[in-house]
């Protein structure tokens, strides 16, 4: 965590469930906490636009990630961490960046998800009946 010296901010004493699962799945891999201030979706998109090489895949990558909040936030955290902790910077247009969706999944836009009633019942808003549960 990146708390300033003399900060009165309290650090969590318990390890989060996510960190526990990551440690179980990848034993022996060191984890380094990255401060919340580094997680920013707009800055992540700026990093991609600045660092991605000009090739045939660039436009598709930018379109694919432009609405992926967590992917963009993680991108920002990654590059900010590399700058701050590893003292590493990349030249503009020097990285091949691609967005690869997880196999066995498909992308559904928000309107389609709503029309299919995946999460919420459109007829009875307070009903718990939907395809999700």
PDB file of C-alpha atoms in Angstrom:
ATOM      1  CA  UNK A   1       0.000   0.000   0.000  1.00  0.00           C
ATOM      2  CA  UNK A   2       1.181   3.505  -0.683  1.00  0.00           C
ATOM      3  CA  UNK A   3       0.441   5.409   2.505  1.00  0.00           C
ATOM      4  CA  UNK A   4       2.363   8.631   3.028  1.00  0.00           C
ATOM      5  CA  UNK A   5       4.785   8.791   5.936  1.00  0.00           C
ATOM      6  CA  UNK A   6       3.059   9.895   9.101  1.00  0.00           C
ATOM      7  CA  UNK A   7      -0.330   8.931   7.692  1.00  0.00           C
ATOM      8  CA  UNK A   8      -3.045   8.020  10.128  1.00  0.00           C
ATOM      9  CA  UNK A   9      -4.656   5.686   7.608  1.00  0.00           C
ATOM     10  CA  UNK A  10      -5.185   2.227   9.017  1.00  0.00           C
ATOM     11  CA  UNK A  11      -3.876  -0.752   7.118  1.00  0.00           C
ATOM     12  CA  UNK A  12      -6.090  -3.803   6.916  1.00  0.00           C
ATOM     13  CA  UNK A  13      -4.905  -6.559   9.229  1.00  0.00           C
ATOM     14  CA  UNK A  14      -6.817  -9.387   7.539  1.00  0.00           C
ATOM     15  CA  UNK A  15      -5.952 -10.681   4.100  1.00  0.00           C
ATOM     16  CA  UNK A  16      -8.809 -10.336   1.625  1.00  0.00           C
ATOM     17  CA  UNK A  17     -10.494 -13.386   0.187  1.00  0.00           C
ATOM     18  CA  UNK A  18      -9.246 -12.494  -3.300  1.00  0.00           C
ATOM     19  CA  UNK A  19      -5.625 -12.367  -2.112  1.00  0.00           C
ATOM     20  CA  UNK A  20      -6.079 -15.695  -0.330  1.00  0.00           C
ATOM     21  CA  UNK A  21      -7.424 -17.327  -3.504  1.00  0.00           C
ATOM     22  CA  UNK A  22      -4.603 -15.886  -5.610  1.00  0.00           C
ATOM     23  CA  UNK A  23      -2.016 -17.187  -3.137  1.00  0.00           C
ATOM     24  CA  UNK A  24      -3.627 -20.639  -3.191  1.00  0.00           C
ATOM     25  CA  UNK A  25      -3.806 -20.708  -6.997  1.00  0.00           C
ATOM     26  CA  UNK A  26      -0.253 -19.409  -7.514  1.00  0.00           C
ATOM     27  CA  UNK A  27       1.871 -20.595  -4.576  1.00  0.00           C
ATOM     28  CA  UNK A  28       5.346 -19.134  -4.413  1.00  0.00           C
ATOM     29  CA  UNK A  29       4.475 -16.095  -6.535  1.00  0.00           C
ATOM     30  CA  UNK A  30       5.138 -12.902  -4.589  1.00  0.00           C
ATOM     31  CA  UNK A  31       2.258 -10.413  -4.407  1.00  0.00           C
ATOM     32  CA  UNK A  32       2.896  -6.695  -4.309  1.00  0.00           C
ATOM     33  CA  UNK A  33       0.065  -4.394  -3.214  1.00  0.00           C
ATOM     34  CA  UNK A  34      -0.608  -1.445  -5.502  1.00  0.00           C
ATOM     35  CA  UNK A  35      -2.251   1.666  -4.065  1.00  0.00           C
ATOM     36  CA  UNK A  36      -5.824   2.501  -5.026  1.00  0.00           C
ATOM     37  CA  UNK A  37      -4.720   5.823  -6.516  1.00  0.00           C
ATOM     38  CA  UNK A  38      -3.057   3.911  -9.368  1.00  0.00           C
ATOM     39  CA  UNK A  39      -6.311   2.227 -10.490  1.00  0.00           C
ATOM     40  CA  UNK A  40      -7.892   4.602 -13.009  1.00  0.00           C
ATOM     41  CA  UNK A  41      -9.741   3.506 -16.141  1.00  0.00           C
ATOM     42  CA  UNK A  42      -9.298   6.794 -18.051  1.00  0.00           C
ATOM     43  CA  UNK A  43      -5.538   6.763 -17.433  1.00  0.00           C
ATOM     44  CA  UNK A  44      -5.414   3.086 -18.437  1.00  0.00           C
ATOM     45  CA  UNK A  45      -6.958   3.930 -21.800  1.00  0.00           C
ATOM     46  CA  UNK A  46      -4.468   6.786 -22.191  1.00  0.00           C
ATOM     47  CA  UNK A  47      -1.594   4.349 -21.563  1.00  0.00           C
ATOM     48  CA  UNK A  48      -2.957   2.005 -24.238  1.00  0.00           C
ATOM     49  CA  UNK A  49      -3.436   4.818 -26.756  1.00  0.00           C
ATOM     50  CA  UNK A  50       0.051   6.151 -26.070  1.00  0.00           C
ATOM     51  CA  UNK A  51       2.006   2.896 -25.883  1.00  0.00           C
ATOM     52  CA  UNK A  52       0.275   0.588 -28.382  1.00  0.00           C
ATOM     53  CA  UNK A  53       2.079   0.119 -31.693  1.00  0.00           C
ATOM     54  CA  UNK A  54       0.367   1.368 -34.853  1.00  0.00           C
ATOM     55  CA  UNK A  55      -0.667  -1.902 -36.479  1.00  0.00           C
ATOM     56  CA  UNK A  56      -3.765  -3.655 -37.841  1.00  0.00           C
ATOM     57  CA  UNK A  57      -4.866  -4.767 -34.358  1.00  0.00           C
ATOM     58  CA  UNK A  58      -4.666  -1.370 -32.642  1.00  0.00           C
ATOM     59  CA  UNK A  59      -8.154  -0.127 -33.585  1.00  0.00           C
ATOM     60  CA  UNK A  60      -9.762  -3.425 -32.588  1.00  0.00           C
ATOM     61  CA  UNK A  61      -7.910  -3.430 -29.275  1.00  0.00           C
ATOM     62  CA  UNK A  62      -8.936   0.138 -28.448  1.00  0.00           C
ATOM     63  CA  UNK A  63     -12.582  -0.577 -29.293  1.00  0.00           C
ATOM     64  CA  UNK A  64     -12.575  -3.850 -27.323  1.00  0.00           C
ATOM     65  CA  UNK A  65     -11.128  -2.321 -24.145  1.00  0.00           C
ATOM     66  CA  UNK A  66     -12.787   1.095 -24.243  1.00  0.00           C
ATOM     67  CA  UNK A  67     -15.658  -0.044 -22.000  1.00  0.00           C
ATOM     68  CA  UNK A  68     -13.728  -2.582 -19.877  1.00  0.00           C
ATOM     69  CA  UNK A  69     -13.435  -0.693 -16.592  1.00  0.00           C
ATOM     70  CA  UNK A  70     -11.460  -3.324 -14.689  1.00  0.00           C
ATOM     71  CA  UNK A  71      -9.095  -4.121 -17.559  1.00  0.00           C
ATOM     72  CA  UNK A  72      -8.335  -0.421 -18.058  1.00  0.00           C
ATOM     73  CA  UNK A  73      -7.916   0.179 -14.323  1.00  0.00           C
ATOM     74  CA  UNK A  74      -5.543  -2.779 -14.049  1.00  0.00           C
ATOM     75  CA  UNK A  75      -3.611  -1.483 -17.073  1.00  0.00           C
ATOM     76  CA  UNK A  76      -3.118   1.858 -15.365  1.00  0.00           C
ATOM     77  CA  UNK A  77      -2.046   0.193 -12.114  1.00  0.00           C
ATOM     78  CA  UNK A  78       0.439  -1.997 -13.992  1.00  0.00           C
ATOM     79  CA  UNK A  79       2.145   0.872 -15.809  1.00  0.00           C
ATOM     80  CA  UNK A  80       2.094   3.190 -12.778  1.00  0.00           C
ATOM     81  CA  UNK A  81       3.637   0.415 -10.671  1.00  0.00           C
ATOM     82  CA  UNK A  82       6.311  -0.137 -13.327  1.00  0.00           C
ATOM     83  CA  UNK A  83       7.106   3.582 -13.292  1.00  0.00           C
ATOM     84  CA  UNK A  84       7.056   4.086  -9.524  1.00  0.00           C
ATOM     85  CA  UNK A  85       8.545   0.863  -8.158  1.00  0.00           C
ATOM     86  CA  UNK A  86      10.558  -0.575 -11.047  1.00  0.00           C
ATOM     87  CA  UNK A  87      11.726   2.750 -12.502  1.00  0.00           C
ATOM     88  CA  UNK A  88      10.655   1.542 -15.945  1.00  0.00           C
ATOM     89  CA  UNK A  89       9.072   3.643 -18.694  1.00  0.00           C
ATOM     90  CA  UNK A  90       8.097   2.631 -22.191  1.00  0.00           C
ATOM     91  CA  UNK A  91       8.509   4.651 -25.386  1.00  0.00           C
ATOM     92  CA  UNK A  92       5.346   5.748 -27.193  1.00  0.00           C
ATOM     93  CA  UNK A  93       4.144   3.211 -29.731  1.00  0.00           C
ATOM     94  CA  UNK A  94       6.560   0.547 -28.511  1.00  0.00           C
ATOM     95  CA  UNK A  95       4.272  -2.158 -27.088  1.00  0.00           C
ATOM     96  CA  UNK A  96       2.048  -4.663 -28.833  1.00  0.00           C
ATOM     97  CA  UNK A  97      -1.099  -4.617 -26.702  1.00  0.00           C
ATOM     98  CA  UNK A  98      -4.030  -6.923 -27.471  1.00  0.00           C
ATOM     99  CA  UNK A  99      -7.260  -7.610 -25.639  1.00  0.00           C
ATOM    100  CA  UNK A 100      -8.001 -11.328 -25.681  1.00  0.00           C
ATOM    101  CA  UNK A 101     -11.349 -12.389 -24.202  1.00  0.00           C
ATOM    102  CA  UNK A 102     -11.492 -15.533 -22.095  1.00  0.00           C
ATOM    103  CA  UNK A 103     -12.206 -18.663 -24.142  1.00  0.00           C
ATOM    104  CA  UNK A 104     -15.664 -20.144 -23.733  1.00  0.00           C
ATOM    105  CA  UNK A 105     -17.252 -16.757 -23.097  1.00  0.00           C
ATOM    106  CA  UNK A 106     -19.077 -14.273 -25.244  1.00  0.00           C
ATOM    107  CA  UNK A 107     -19.627 -10.564 -25.039  1.00  0.00           C
ATOM    108  CA  UNK A 108     -23.158  -9.241 -24.598  1.00  0.00           C
ATOM    109  CA  UNK A 109     -23.865  -5.543 -24.746  1.00  0.00           C
ATOM    110  CA  UNK A 110     -25.899  -3.986 -21.878  1.00  0.00           C
ATOM    111  CA  UNK A 111     -29.088  -3.620 -23.957  1.00  0.00           C
ATOM    112  CA  UNK A 112     -29.084  -7.297 -24.919  1.00  0.00           C
ATOM    113  CA  UNK A 113     -28.420  -8.359 -21.314  1.00  0.00           C
ATOM    114  CA  UNK A 114     -31.366  -6.240 -20.160  1.00  0.00           C
ATOM    115  CA  UNK A 115     -33.680  -7.543 -22.922  1.00  0.00           C
ATOM    116  CA  UNK A 116     -32.784 -11.153 -22.118  1.00  0.00           C
ATOM    117  CA  UNK A 117     -33.525 -10.443 -18.433  1.00  0.00           C
ATOM    118  CA  UNK A 118     -30.204 -11.955 -17.436  1.00  0.00           C
ATOM    119  CA  UNK A 119     -29.946 -10.112 -14.148  1.00  0.00           C
ATOM    120  CA  UNK A 120     -33.254  -8.341 -13.630  1.00  0.00           C
ATOM    121  CA  UNK A 121     -36.869  -9.210 -14.403  1.00  0.00           C
ATOM    122  CA  UNK A 122     -38.249  -6.442 -16.639  1.00  0.00           C
ATOM    123  CA  UNK A 123     -41.911  -7.235 -15.972  1.00  0.00           C
ATOM    124  CA  UNK A 124     -41.734  -7.290 -12.176  1.00  0.00           C
ATOM    125  CA  UNK A 125     -38.798  -5.195 -10.977  1.00  0.00           C
ATOM    126  CA  UNK A 126     -38.889  -6.578  -7.419  1.00  0.00           C
ATOM    127  CA  UNK A 127     -39.041 -10.185  -8.593  1.00  0.00           C
ATOM    128  CA  UNK A 128     -35.969 -12.308  -8.092  1.00  0.00           C
ATOM    129  CA  UNK A 129     -36.795 -14.388 -11.179  1.00  0.00           C
ATOM    130  CA  UNK A 130     -34.190 -13.881 -13.898  1.00  0.00           C
ATOM    131  CA  UNK A 131     -31.805 -16.084 -15.839  1.00  0.00           C
ATOM    132  CA  UNK A 132     -29.087 -15.203 -13.331  1.00  0.00           C
ATOM    133  CA  UNK A 133     -31.022 -16.430 -10.347  1.00  0.00           C
TER     134      UNK A 133
END
